[in-house]
Tab-separated table of C-alpha atoms in Angstrom:
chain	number	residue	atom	x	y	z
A	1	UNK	CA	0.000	0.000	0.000
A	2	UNK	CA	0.847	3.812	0.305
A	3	UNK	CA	3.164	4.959	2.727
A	4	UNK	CA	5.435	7.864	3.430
A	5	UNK	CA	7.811	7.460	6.526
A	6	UNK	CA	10.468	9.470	7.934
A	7	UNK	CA	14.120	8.133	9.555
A	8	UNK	CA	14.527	10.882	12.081
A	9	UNK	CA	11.312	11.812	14.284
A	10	UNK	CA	13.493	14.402	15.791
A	11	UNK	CA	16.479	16.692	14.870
A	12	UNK	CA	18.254	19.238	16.926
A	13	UNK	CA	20.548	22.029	15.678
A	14	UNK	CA	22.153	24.894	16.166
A	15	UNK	CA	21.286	28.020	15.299
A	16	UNK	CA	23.389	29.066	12.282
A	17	UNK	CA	23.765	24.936	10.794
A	18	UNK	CA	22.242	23.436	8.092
A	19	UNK	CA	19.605	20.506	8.726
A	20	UNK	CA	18.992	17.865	6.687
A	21	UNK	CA	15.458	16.310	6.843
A	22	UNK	CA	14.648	12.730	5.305
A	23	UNK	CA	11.974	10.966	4.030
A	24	UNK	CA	11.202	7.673	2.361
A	25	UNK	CA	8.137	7.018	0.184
A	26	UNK	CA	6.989	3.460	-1.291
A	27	UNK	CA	4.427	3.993	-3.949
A	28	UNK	CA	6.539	4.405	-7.683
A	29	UNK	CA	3.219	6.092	-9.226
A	30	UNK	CA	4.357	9.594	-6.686
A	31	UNK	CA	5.067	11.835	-9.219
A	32	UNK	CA	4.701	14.844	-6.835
A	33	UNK	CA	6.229	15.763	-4.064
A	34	UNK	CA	5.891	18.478	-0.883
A	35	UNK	CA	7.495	19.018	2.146
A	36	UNK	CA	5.171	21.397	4.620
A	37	UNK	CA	5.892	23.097	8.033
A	38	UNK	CA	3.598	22.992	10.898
A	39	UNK	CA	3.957	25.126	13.748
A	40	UNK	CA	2.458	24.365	16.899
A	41	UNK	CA	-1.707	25.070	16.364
A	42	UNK	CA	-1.482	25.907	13.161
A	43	UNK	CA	-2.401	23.901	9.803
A	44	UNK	CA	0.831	22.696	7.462
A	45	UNK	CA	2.601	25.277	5.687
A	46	UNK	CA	3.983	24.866	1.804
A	47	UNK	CA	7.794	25.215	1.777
A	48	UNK	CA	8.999	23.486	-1.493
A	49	UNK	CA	7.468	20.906	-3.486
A	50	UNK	CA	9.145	19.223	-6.488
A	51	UNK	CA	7.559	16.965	-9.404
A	52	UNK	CA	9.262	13.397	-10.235
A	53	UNK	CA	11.105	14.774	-13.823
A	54	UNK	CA	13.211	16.719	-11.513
A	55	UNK	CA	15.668	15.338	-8.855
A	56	UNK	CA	16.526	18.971	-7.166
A	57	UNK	CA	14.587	22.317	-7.258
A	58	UNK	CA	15.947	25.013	-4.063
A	59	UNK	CA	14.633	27.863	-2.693
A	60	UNK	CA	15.153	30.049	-0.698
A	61	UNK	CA	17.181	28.894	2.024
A	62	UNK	CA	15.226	25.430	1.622
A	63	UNK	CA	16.634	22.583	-1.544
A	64	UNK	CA	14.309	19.589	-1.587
A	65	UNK	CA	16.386	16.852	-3.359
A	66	UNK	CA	14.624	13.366	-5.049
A	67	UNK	CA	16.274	10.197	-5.510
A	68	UNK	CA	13.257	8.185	-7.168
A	69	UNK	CA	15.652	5.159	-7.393
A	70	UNK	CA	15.496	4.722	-3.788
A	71	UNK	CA	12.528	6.306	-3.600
A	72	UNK	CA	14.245	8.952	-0.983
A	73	UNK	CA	12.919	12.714	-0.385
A	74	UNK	CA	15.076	15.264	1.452
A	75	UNK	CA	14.622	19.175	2.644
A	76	UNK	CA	17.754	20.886	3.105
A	77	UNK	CA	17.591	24.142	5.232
A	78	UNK	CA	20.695	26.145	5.061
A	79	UNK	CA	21.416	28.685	8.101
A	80	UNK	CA	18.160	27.157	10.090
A	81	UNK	CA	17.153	29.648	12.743
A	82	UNK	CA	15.310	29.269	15.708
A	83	UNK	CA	12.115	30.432	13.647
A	84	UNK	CA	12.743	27.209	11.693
A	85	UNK	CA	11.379	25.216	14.623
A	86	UNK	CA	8.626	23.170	14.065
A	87	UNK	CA	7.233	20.003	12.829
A	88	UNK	CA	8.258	19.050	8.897
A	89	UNK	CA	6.009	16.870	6.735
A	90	UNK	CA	7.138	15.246	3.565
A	91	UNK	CA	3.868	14.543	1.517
A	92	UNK	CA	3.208	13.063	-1.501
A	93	UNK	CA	0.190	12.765	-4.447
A	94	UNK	CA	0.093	10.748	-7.518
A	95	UNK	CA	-1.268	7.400	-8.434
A	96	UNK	CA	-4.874	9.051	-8.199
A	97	UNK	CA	-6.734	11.328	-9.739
A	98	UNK	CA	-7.902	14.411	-7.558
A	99	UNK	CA	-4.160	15.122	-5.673
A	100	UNK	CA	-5.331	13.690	-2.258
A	101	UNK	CA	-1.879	13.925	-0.443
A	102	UNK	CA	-0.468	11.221	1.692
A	103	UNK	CA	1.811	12.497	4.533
A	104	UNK	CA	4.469	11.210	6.299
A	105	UNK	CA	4.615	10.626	10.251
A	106	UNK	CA	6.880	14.097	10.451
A	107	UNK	CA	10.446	15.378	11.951
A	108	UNK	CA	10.546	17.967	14.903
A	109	UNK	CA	12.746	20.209	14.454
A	110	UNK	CA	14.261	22.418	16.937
A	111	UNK	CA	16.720	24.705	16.408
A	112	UNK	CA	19.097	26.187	19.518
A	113	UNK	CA	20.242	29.233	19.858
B	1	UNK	CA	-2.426	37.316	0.347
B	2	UNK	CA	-5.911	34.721	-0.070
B	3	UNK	CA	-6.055	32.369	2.191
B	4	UNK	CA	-8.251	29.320	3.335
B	5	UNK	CA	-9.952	29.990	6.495
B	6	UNK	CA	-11.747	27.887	8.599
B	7	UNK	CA	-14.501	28.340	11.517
B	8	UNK	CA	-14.808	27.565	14.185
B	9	UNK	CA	-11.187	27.977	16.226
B	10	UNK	CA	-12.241	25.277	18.849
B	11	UNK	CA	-14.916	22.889	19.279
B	12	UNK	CA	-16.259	21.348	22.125
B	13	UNK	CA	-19.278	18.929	22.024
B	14	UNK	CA	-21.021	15.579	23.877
B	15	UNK	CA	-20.658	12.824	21.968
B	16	UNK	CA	-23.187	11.776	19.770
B	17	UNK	CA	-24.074	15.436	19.074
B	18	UNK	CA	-23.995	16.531	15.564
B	19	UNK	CA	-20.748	19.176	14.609
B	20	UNK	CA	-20.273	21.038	11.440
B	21	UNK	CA	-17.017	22.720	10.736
B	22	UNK	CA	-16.684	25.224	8.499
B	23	UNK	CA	-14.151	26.232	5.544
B	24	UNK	CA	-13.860	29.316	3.090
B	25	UNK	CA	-11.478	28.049	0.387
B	26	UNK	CA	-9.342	30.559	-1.953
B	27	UNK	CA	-12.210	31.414	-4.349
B	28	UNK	CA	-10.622	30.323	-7.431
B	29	UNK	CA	-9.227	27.064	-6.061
B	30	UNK	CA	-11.329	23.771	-7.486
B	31	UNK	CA	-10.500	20.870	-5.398
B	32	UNK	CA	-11.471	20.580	-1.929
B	33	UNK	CA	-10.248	18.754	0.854
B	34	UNK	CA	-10.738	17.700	4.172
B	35	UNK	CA	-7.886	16.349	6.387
B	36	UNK	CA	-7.236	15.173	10.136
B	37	UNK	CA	-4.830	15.487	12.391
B	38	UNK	CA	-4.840	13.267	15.823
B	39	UNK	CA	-2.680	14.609	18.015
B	40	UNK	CA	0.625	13.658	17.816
B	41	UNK	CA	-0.099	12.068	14.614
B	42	UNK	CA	0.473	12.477	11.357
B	43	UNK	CA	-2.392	14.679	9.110
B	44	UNK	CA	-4.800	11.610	7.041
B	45	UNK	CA	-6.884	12.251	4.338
B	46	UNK	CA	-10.604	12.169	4.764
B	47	UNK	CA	-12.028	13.467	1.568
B	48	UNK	CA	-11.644	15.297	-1.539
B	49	UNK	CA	-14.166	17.179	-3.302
B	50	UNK	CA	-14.402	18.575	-6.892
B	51	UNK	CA	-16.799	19.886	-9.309
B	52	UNK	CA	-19.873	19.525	-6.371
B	53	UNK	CA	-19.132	15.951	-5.566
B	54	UNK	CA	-17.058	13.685	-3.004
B	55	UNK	CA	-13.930	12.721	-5.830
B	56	UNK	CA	-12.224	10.033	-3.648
B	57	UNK	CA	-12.697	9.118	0.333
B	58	UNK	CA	-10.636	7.479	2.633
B	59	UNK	CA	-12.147	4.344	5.013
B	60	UNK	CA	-11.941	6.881	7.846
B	61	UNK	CA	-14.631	8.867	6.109
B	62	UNK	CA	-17.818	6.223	7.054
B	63	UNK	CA	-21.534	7.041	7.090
B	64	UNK	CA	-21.486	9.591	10.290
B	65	UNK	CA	-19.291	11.947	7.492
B	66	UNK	CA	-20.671	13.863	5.014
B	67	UNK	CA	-19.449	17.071	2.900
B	68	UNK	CA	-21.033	20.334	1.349
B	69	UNK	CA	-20.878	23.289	-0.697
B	70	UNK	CA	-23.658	24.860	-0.579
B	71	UNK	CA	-22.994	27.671	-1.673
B	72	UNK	CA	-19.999	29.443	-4.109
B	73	UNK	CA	-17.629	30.246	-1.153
B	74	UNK	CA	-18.078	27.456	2.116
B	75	UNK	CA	-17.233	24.103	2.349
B	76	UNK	CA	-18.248	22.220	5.204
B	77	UNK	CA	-17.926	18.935	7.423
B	78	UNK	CA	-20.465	17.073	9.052
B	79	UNK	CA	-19.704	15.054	11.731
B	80	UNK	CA	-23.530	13.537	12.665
B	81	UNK	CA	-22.980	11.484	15.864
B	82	UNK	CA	-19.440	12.358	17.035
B	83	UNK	CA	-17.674	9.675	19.035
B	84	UNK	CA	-15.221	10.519	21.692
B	85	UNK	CA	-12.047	8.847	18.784
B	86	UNK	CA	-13.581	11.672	16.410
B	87	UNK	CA	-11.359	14.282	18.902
B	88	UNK	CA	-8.776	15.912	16.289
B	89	UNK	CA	-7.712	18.930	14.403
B	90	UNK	CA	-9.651	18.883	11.586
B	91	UNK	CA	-8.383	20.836	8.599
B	92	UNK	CA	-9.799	22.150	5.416
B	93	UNK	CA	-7.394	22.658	2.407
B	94	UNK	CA	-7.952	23.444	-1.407
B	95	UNK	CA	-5.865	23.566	-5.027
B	96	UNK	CA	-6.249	25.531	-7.921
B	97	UNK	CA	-4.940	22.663	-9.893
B	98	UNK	CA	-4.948	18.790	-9.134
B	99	UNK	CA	-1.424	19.046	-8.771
B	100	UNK	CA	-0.237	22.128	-7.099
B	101	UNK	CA	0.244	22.340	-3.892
B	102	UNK	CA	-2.357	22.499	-1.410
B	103	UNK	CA	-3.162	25.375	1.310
B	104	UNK	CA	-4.318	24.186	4.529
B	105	UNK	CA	-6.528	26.327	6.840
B	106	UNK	CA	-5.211	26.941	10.610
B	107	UNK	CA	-7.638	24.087	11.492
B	108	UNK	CA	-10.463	23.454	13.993
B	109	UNK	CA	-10.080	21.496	17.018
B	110	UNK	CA	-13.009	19.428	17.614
B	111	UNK	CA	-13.214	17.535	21.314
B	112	UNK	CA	-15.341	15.620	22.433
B	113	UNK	CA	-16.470	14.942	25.335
């Protein structure tokens, strides 16, 4: 069946350092891809997204890399501050027809000063 | 900049009452969803809605659920005889395109009691 998981549920940095957050995905018909932030009471946020003919898109501050051979998502955040905090969701849509996404389990992030 | 918005804030009601939540999606957005978020959990699909019918629903979304437009701006959730597992952040989110990325509403937080 569908599934999205992460490898980290949690990732602490410092202020200043780049964080790397991962995410695995096992359905091959994805062809879309999103990674949203969720602060605490608040609904997901869009950060990047990226579509399966591509394997890298950045912006700014954020790169979202795509391995589709091992079927492996990433968000890079360069310079994360402590607004950065917060709960990251890869999601994905694709293999139906009216975009439904399927999230992951998501990565807290916190960021030290 | 437009923005999905979603009434109320907070819910609070006895189980087996009836609860409708409420959504304003961007107005020239399409597809409509509904999502849920258990706390601590990751957000699951419910439903998606597009030209004035349910598109695709998960196996979460059972008899007690049922969606509306009824008019050209809200979109709302039924929820006829809550249960006290039915406690959640429930959150609204539409697309201008089936494959775009979606904008979530800050959510409603249904409890029941």
């Amino acid at each position: 069946g569908e599934s999205v998981g992460l490898h980290l549920p949690t990732l602490s940095v410092q202020e200043g350092d780049n964080s790397i957050i991962n995410c695995a995905y096992s359905n091959s018909a994805s062809d879309y891809f999103i990674w949203y932030k969720q602060e605490s009471g608040k609904g997901p946020q869009f950060i990047i997204d990226i579509r399966s003919n591509m394997d890298k898109r950045q912006g700014q501050r954020v790169t979202v890399l795509l391995n589709k051979t091992v079927k492996h998502l990433s968000l890079q955040i360069a310079a994360t501050q402590p607004g950065d905090s917060a709960v990251y969701f890869c999601a994905f849509a694709g293999g139906t027809s009216y975009g439904k996404l399927t999230f992951g389990q998501g990565t807290i992030l916190t960021v030290h000063p | 900049e437009p923005e999905v918005t979603q009434t109320p804030s907070h819910q609070v009601t006895q189980m087996g009452q009836e609860v409708i939540l409420r959504c304003v999606p961007i107005s020239n957005h399409l597809y409509f969803y509904w999502y849920r978020q258990i706390l601590g959990q990751k957000v699951e699909f419910l439903v998606s809605f597009y030209n004035n019918e349910i598109s695709e629903k998960s196996e979460i979304f059972d008899d007690q659920f049922s969606v509306e437009r009824p008019d050209g701006s809200n979109f709302t959730l039924k929820i006829r005889s809550t249960k006290l597992e039915d406690s959640a952040m429930y959150f609204c989110a539409s697309k201008r395109d089936q494959n775009t990325e979606a904008f979530f509403g800050q959510g409603t937080r249904l409890t029941v009691v």
